[in-house]
Coordinates of C-alpha atoms in Angstrom, one line a residue:
M1 CA 0.0 0.0 0.0
G2 CA 1.1 3.6 -0.6
F3 CA 1.8 6.2 2.1
F4 CA -1.4 8.3 2.5
P5 CA -1.3 11.8 4.0
F6 CA -4.2 10.8 6.3
T7 CA -4.3 11.6 10.0
Y8 CA -7.7 9.9 10.4
N9 CA -6.9 6.3 9.7
P10 CA -7.8 2.7 10.8
D11 CA -4.7 2.5 13.1
H12 CA -6.0 5.3 15.2
S13 CA -9.5 3.7 15.2
V14 CA -8.1 0.6 16.7
I15 CA -6.5 2.6 19.5
V16 CA -9.7 4.5 20.2
N17 CA -11.6 1.3 20.2
A18 CA -9.4 -0.1 23.0
N19 CA -9.8 3.2 24.9
T20 CA -13.6 3.0 24.6
E21 CA -13.5 -0.6 25.8
D22 CA -11.5 0.4 28.9
Y23 CA -13.9 3.3 29.5
L24 CA -17.0 1.0 29.4
K25 CA -15.3 -1.6 31.7
E26 CA -14.5 1.2 34.2
N27 CA -18.0 2.6 33.9
K28 CA -20.2 -0.4 33.9
Q29 CA -23.4 1.6 34.4
V30 CA -22.8 3.4 31.1
A31 CA -22.3 0.0 29.3
E32 CA -25.5 -1.4 30.9
T33 CA -27.4 1.7 29.9
I34 CA -26.5 1.3 26.3
E35 CA -27.3 -2.4 26.4
T36 CA -30.7 -1.8 28.0
W37 CA -31.8 1.0 25.7
A38 CA -30.6 -0.9 22.6
W39 CA -32.7 -3.9 23.6
I40 CA -35.7 -1.6 24.1
Y41 CA -35.3 -0.3 20.6
H42 CA -34.7 -3.7 19.1
G43 CA -37.9 -4.8 20.7
L44 CA -39.9 -2.7 18.3
H45 CA -39.5 -5.6 15.8
D46 CA -42.3 -7.3 17.6
A47 CA -44.5 -4.2 17.8
I48 CA -44.8 -3.8 14.0
P49 CA -47.2 -6.6 12.8
T50 CA -46.7 -8.7 9.7
T51 CA -49.9 -10.0 8.0
M52 CA -50.6 -11.9 4.8
E53 CA -51.5 -8.5 3.2
N54 CA -48.2 -6.8 4.0
L55 CA -45.8 -9.8 3.9
W56 CA -42.7 -8.9 1.8
S57 CA -44.1 -5.4 1.1
G58 CA -41.3 -3.5 2.8
H59 CA -43.5 -1.9 5.4
Q60 CA -40.9 -2.8 8.1
F61 CA -38.0 -1.5 6.0
P62 CA -37.9 2.0 7.6
F63 CA -37.6 0.5 11.1
R64 CA -35.1 -2.2 10.1
E65 CA -32.9 0.4 8.4
S66 CA -33.2 2.6 11.5
W67 CA -32.1 -0.3 13.7
E68 CA -29.1 -1.0 11.5
E69 CA -28.2 2.7 11.4
L70 CA -28.3 2.7 15.2
Q71 CA -25.8 -0.1 15.3
I72 CA -23.6 1.7 12.8
S73 CA -23.8 4.9 14.9
Y74 CA -22.6 3.1 18.0
T75 CA -19.8 1.5 16.1
L76 CA -18.6 4.9 14.8
C77 CA -18.8 6.2 18.3
H78 CA -16.7 3.3 19.5
F79 CA -14.0 4.2 17.0
G80 CA -13.9 7.9 18.0
L81 CA -15.8 9.1 14.9
Y82 CA -18.2 11.1 17.0
K83 CA -19.3 13.6 14.4
Q84 CA -20.2 10.8 12.0
A85 CA -21.9 8.9 14.8
M86 CA -24.1 11.9 15.5
C87 CA -24.9 12.2 11.7
S88 CA -25.9 8.6 11.8
L89 CA -28.2 9.2 14.8
R90 CA -30.0 11.7 12.7
S91 CA -30.8 8.9 10.2
V92 CA -32.0 6.8 13.1
L93 CA -34.5 9.5 14.1
E94 CA -35.7 10.2 10.6
L95 CA -36.2 6.5 9.7
G96 CA -37.9 5.8 13.0
L97 CA -40.4 8.5 12.4
L98 CA -41.0 7.2 8.9
S99 CA -41.8 3.8 10.3
V100 CA -44.8 5.2 12.1
Y101 CA -45.6 7.7 9.3
Y102 CA -45.9 5.1 6.6
N103 CA -47.8 2.6 8.8
I104 CA -50.1 5.1 10.6
N105 CA -53.3 3.8 8.8
D106 CA -52.1 0.2 8.5
L107 CA -51.4 0.8 4.8
G108 CA -47.6 0.8 4.9
H109 CA -47.5 -1.9 2.3
E110 CA -49.0 0.6 -0.1
T111 CA -47.7 4.0 1.1
V112 CA -44.1 2.9 1.3
K113 CA -43.8 1.6 -2.3
K114 CA -42.5 4.7 -4.1
W115 CA -40.1 5.7 -1.4
L116 CA -38.9 2.2 -1.0
A117 CA -38.2 1.9 -4.7
S118 CA -36.1 5.1 -4.6
R119 CA -38.0 6.5 -7.6
D120 CA -36.8 9.8 -9.1
S121 CA -40.0 11.8 -8.4
T122 CA -41.1 14.4 -5.9
D123 CA -43.6 12.1 -4.2
A124 CA -40.9 9.5 -3.6
N125 CA -38.7 11.9 -1.7
T126 CA -38.2 11.5 2.1
P127 CA -40.8 13.9 3.5
Y128 CA -39.9 16.8 5.8
F129 CA -40.8 16.6 9.5
S130 CA -43.7 19.1 9.1
S131 CA -45.4 16.7 6.7
V132 CA -44.6 13.7 8.8
W133 CA -46.0 15.4 11.9
K134 CA -49.3 16.3 10.2
I135 CA -49.8 12.5 9.6
L136 CA -48.6 11.4 13.1
I137 CA -50.8 13.9 15.0
S138 CA -53.8 12.7 13.0
H139 CA -53.7 9.4 15.0
P140 CA -56.0 9.8 18.1
N141 CA -53.4 8.2 20.4
V142 CA -50.6 10.5 19.3
E143 CA -53.0 13.5 19.8
K144 CA -53.9 12.3 23.3
F145 CA -50.2 11.9 24.2
Q146 CA -49.4 15.3 22.8
D147 CA -52.0 16.9 25.0
I148 CA -50.1 15.4 28.0
I149 CA -46.5 15.6 27.0
D150 CA -45.2 17.8 24.2
I151 CA -43.5 15.0 22.2
K152 CA -43.4 17.2 19.1
K153 CA -41.2 19.8 20.9
R154 CA -38.8 17.0 22.0
V155 CA -38.5 15.7 18.5
M156 CA -37.8 19.2 17.2
N157 CA -35.2 19.7 19.9
L158 CA -33.2 17.0 18.2
S159 CA -32.8 19.2 15.2
Y160 CA -29.3 20.1 16.6
L161 CA -28.2 16.8 14.9
H162 CA -28.5 18.7 11.6
N163 CA -25.6 20.8 12.8
Y164 CA -23.3 17.8 12.6
I165 CA -24.4 17.0 9.1
H166 CA -23.8 20.6 8.0
T167 CA -20.8 21.3 10.3
K168 CA -22.1 24.4 12.1
G169 CA -18.8 25.6 13.3
Q170 CA -16.1 24.0 15.6
K171 CA -18.6 22.6 18.1
F172 CA -20.2 20.4 15.5
S173 CA -17.0 19.5 13.7
N174 CA -14.6 16.6 14.0
Q175 CA -12.9 18.7 16.7
L176 CA -16.1 18.8 18.8
G177 CA -15.1 22.3 19.9
L178 CA -12.2 20.8 21.8
L179 CA -8.4 21.2 21.7
K180 CA -7.5 17.8 20.3
S181 CA -5.3 16.3 17.7
N182 CA -6.4 16.1 14.1
S183 CA -7.1 12.3 14.3
Q184 CA -9.5 10.0 16.1
T185 CA -9.1 10.3 19.9
F186 CA -11.2 9.0 22.7
E187 CA -13.2 11.9 24.1
I188 CA -15.6 11.5 27.0
K189 CA -17.5 14.6 25.9
G190 CA -18.0 13.0 22.4
F191 CA -19.2 9.8 23.9
E192 CA -21.6 11.5 26.4
N193 CA -23.1 13.6 23.6
W194 CA -23.8 10.5 21.6
L195 CA -25.3 8.7 24.6
A196 CA -27.7 11.6 25.3
G197 CA -28.9 11.7 21.7
F198 CA -29.2 7.9 21.5
K199 CA -31.4 7.7 24.6
E200 CA -33.6 10.5 23.6
I201 CA -34.2 9.1 20.1
V202 CA -35.0 5.6 21.5
L203 CA -37.4 7.2 23.9
L204 CA -39.3 9.2 21.3
I205 CA -39.4 6.6 18.5
V206 CA -40.5 3.8 20.8
T207 CA -43.1 6.0 22.3
L208 CA -44.6 6.9 18.9
H209 CA -44.6 3.2 17.9
I210 CA -46.5 2.2 21.1
L211 CA -49.0 5.0 20.5
K212 CA -49.6 3.5 17.1
Y213 CA -49.6 -0.1 18.4
P214 CA -50.9 0.3 22.0
T215 CA -51.2 -3.5 22.6
S216 CA -47.4 -3.2 23.1
M217 CA -48.1 -2.0 26.7
I218 CA -49.9 -5.2 27.7
D219 CA -47.7 -6.9 30.3
Y220 CA -48.2 -10.6 29.4
D221 CA -46.2 -13.8 29.0
Y222 CA -47.3 -14.8 25.5
S223 CA -45.3 -18.0 25.7
L224 CA -48.1 -19.4 27.8
K225 CA -50.4 -19.3 24.8
F226 CA -48.0 -19.6 21.9
G227 CA -44.7 -21.1 23.2
I228 CA -41.6 -19.8 21.3
D229 CA -43.6 -19.1 18.1
V230 CA -45.6 -16.0 19.0
P231 CA -47.7 -14.7 16.0
S232 CA -46.8 -11.4 14.5
F233 CA -49.4 -9.3 16.2
P234 CA -48.3 -6.0 17.7
H235 CA -46.8 -6.7 21.1
M236 CA -43.7 -6.3 23.2
R237 CA -41.9 -9.2 24.9
Q238 CA -42.5 -9.1 28.6
S239 CA -38.8 -8.8 29.4
N240 CA -38.5 -5.8 27.1
L241 CA -41.6 -4.1 28.5
W242 CA -40.1 -4.4 31.9
R243 CA -36.9 -2.8 30.7
L244 CA -39.0 0.0 29.2
K245 CA -41.0 0.6 32.4
E246 CA -37.9 0.7 34.5
N247 CA -36.1 3.2 32.3
F248 CA -38.6 5.5 30.6
P249 CA -39.6 8.7 32.5
P250 CA -42.6 8.0 34.8
D251 CA -44.7 10.6 33.1
F252 CA -44.2 8.8 29.7
I253 CA -45.1 5.4 31.3
M254 CA -48.3 6.8 33.0
A255 CA -49.5 8.5 29.8
L256 CA -48.8 5.4 27.6
Q257 CA -50.4 3.1 30.0
K258 CA -53.5 5.2 30.4
I259 CA -53.9 5.6 26.6
S260 CA -53.4 1.8 26.1
D261 CA -55.8 0.8 28.9
N262 CA -58.6 3.0 27.3
D263 CA -58.0 1.8 23.7
D264 CA -60.9 -0.3 22.4
N265 CA -58.6 -2.4 20.3
V266 CA -56.5 -3.2 23.3
K267 CA -59.6 -4.3 25.3
D268 CA -60.6 -6.6 22.4
F269 CA -57.1 -8.0 22.1
K270 CA -56.9 -8.7 25.9
N271 CA -60.2 -10.6 25.7
W272 CA -59.0 -12.6 22.8
I273 CA -55.7 -13.5 24.6
D274 CA -57.5 -14.5 27.8
N275 CA -59.8 -16.9 25.9
H276 CA -57.0 -18.4 23.9
E277 CA -56.1 -22.0 25.0
D278 CA -52.8 -22.4 26.8
M279 CA -50.1 -24.4 25.1
S280 CA -49.3 -27.8 26.5
E281 CA -45.7 -28.8 27.6
E282 CA -45.7 -31.4 24.9
D283 CA -46.5 -28.9 22.1
L284 CA -43.9 -26.5 23.5
E285 CA -41.2 -29.2 23.4
K286 CA -42.1 -30.1 19.9
Q287 CA -41.8 -26.4 18.9
I288 CA -38.3 -26.2 20.4
V289 CA -37.1 -29.4 18.8
D290 CA -38.4 -28.3 15.4
M291 CA -36.6 -25.0 15.7
D292 CA -33.4 -26.6 16.9
R293 CA -33.4 -29.1 14.0
R294 CA -33.7 -26.2 11.6
E295 CA -30.7 -24.6 13.3
I296 CA -28.7 -27.8 13.1
V297 CA -29.5 -28.2 9.4
R298 CA -28.2 -24.7 8.7
Q299 CA -25.1 -24.8 10.9
G300 CA -24.4 -28.3 12.0
F301 CA -24.8 -29.9 15.5
E302 CA -21.3 -28.7 16.7
S303 CA -22.2 -25.1 16.1
Y304 CA -25.7 -25.7 17.7
L305 CA -24.1 -27.2 20.8
R306 CA -21.9 -24.1 21.3
N307 CA -24.9 -21.9 21.0
Q308 CA -26.7 -23.9 23.6
F309 CA -23.8 -23.5 26.0
A310 CA -23.9 -19.7 25.4
L311 CA -27.7 -19.6 25.7
Y312 CA -27.7 -21.4 29.1
R313 CA -24.3 -19.9 30.2
A314 CA -22.9 -23.4 30.7
D315 CA -19.2 -24.4 30.2
T316 CA -19.9 -28.1 29.9
F317 CA -22.6 -30.5 28.9
E318 CA -23.1 -31.5 32.5
A319 CA -23.8 -27.9 33.4
L320 CA -26.9 -27.8 31.2
I321 CA -30.2 -28.3 33.0
P322 CA -31.4 -32.0 32.8
S323 CA -34.3 -31.3 30.4
V324 CA -31.9 -29.6 28.0
Q325 CA -29.4 -32.4 28.3
E326 CA -32.0 -34.9 27.3
R327 CA -33.1 -32.8 24.3
V328 CA -29.5 -32.3 23.2
K329 CA -28.7 -36.0 23.3
K330 CA -31.7 -36.8 21.1
L331 CA -30.8 -34.1 18.7
E332 CA -27.2 -35.3 18.6
F333 CA -28.4 -38.8 17.6
W334 CA -30.7 -37.3 15.0
A335 CA -27.9 -35.1 13.6
K336 CA -25.5 -38.0 13.2
E337 CA -28.2 -40.1 11.4
N338 CA -28.9 -37.3 9.0
N339 CA -25.4 -36.1 8.3
H340 CA -25.7 -32.8 10.1
Y341 CA -23.2 -33.3 12.9
E342 CA -20.1 -31.4 11.8
D343 CA -19.9 -27.6 11.9
K344 CA -20.9 -26.3 8.4
F345 CA -19.1 -23.0 8.8
P346 CA -15.9 -24.0 10.6
D347 CA -13.8 -21.0 9.5
L348 CA -16.4 -18.4 10.4
N349 CA -17.1 -20.0 13.8
R350 CA -13.4 -20.4 14.5
S351 CA -13.0 -16.7 14.2
E352 CA -15.8 -16.1 16.7
R353 CA -14.3 -18.3 19.4

């Protein structure tokens, strides 16, 4: 390779990455905060329903892209590219808003088409926030929440992220308004700025999705009815809902719960769930075995076994709980009989060890 006159380079990123790791190890509460809020955002996958009508339509694309952009933003932050991480956060916000905007009337499979296809026309452009808000506030639950908490103002307060995109002076430059070298360096201020924006965006986008899909506020263990194969109706996994309730501001939780409890669709949904037959232990075990067999076919039994150790935090086979031991033994016999025992991606899995 040639000698490039670059001061921002991969070697510096590696150093900053190590510094960031040290910072997170020394400040475990910060690391736990990022983990918790990331899981809350990830949980929106369950809130956006998939039906036969919208299957493969791309109606979930804005949220999926938003989730990927969030991961990229964190990665950029980890490597000391704070300005770029903040620019990426802006994309998280815009895409998260579009996820609700396009699906507000349950017609996302239709309304998203032109934008999704990146057509070269005005009506296919990403809409401005003013247009997005007119659609969002038309939903009765968003209107009710807005009467209690000014969520519009909080979204607009995030407009400072534009300043990173357009580099509004030194404060919003790669220097972050600090006296620092002209390369990537670990900066607590840069990391804290990112964390504040990250949490606020997760709070607002998750809130708007819940207002659109208020059944997400139902605190229920759906595995009792459906095992590990919960249908794609709008909901939030119980563990994720608990995270949300423990970390969102109390006024947000109170407003969301009140709106959800008074929603007619939520009442009908609760009645349907209550009257749905519980799943038997035999049917649940069959579900798990069927899913595990699919994993073994894709990856091989050796890879599957490592995943089981990680899932149950066990170092050895004997450390697995008895019921899992029994299942694994049966699946090992099945894998050998059907030529699915060996790891099918040895090079990839070796690099992950």
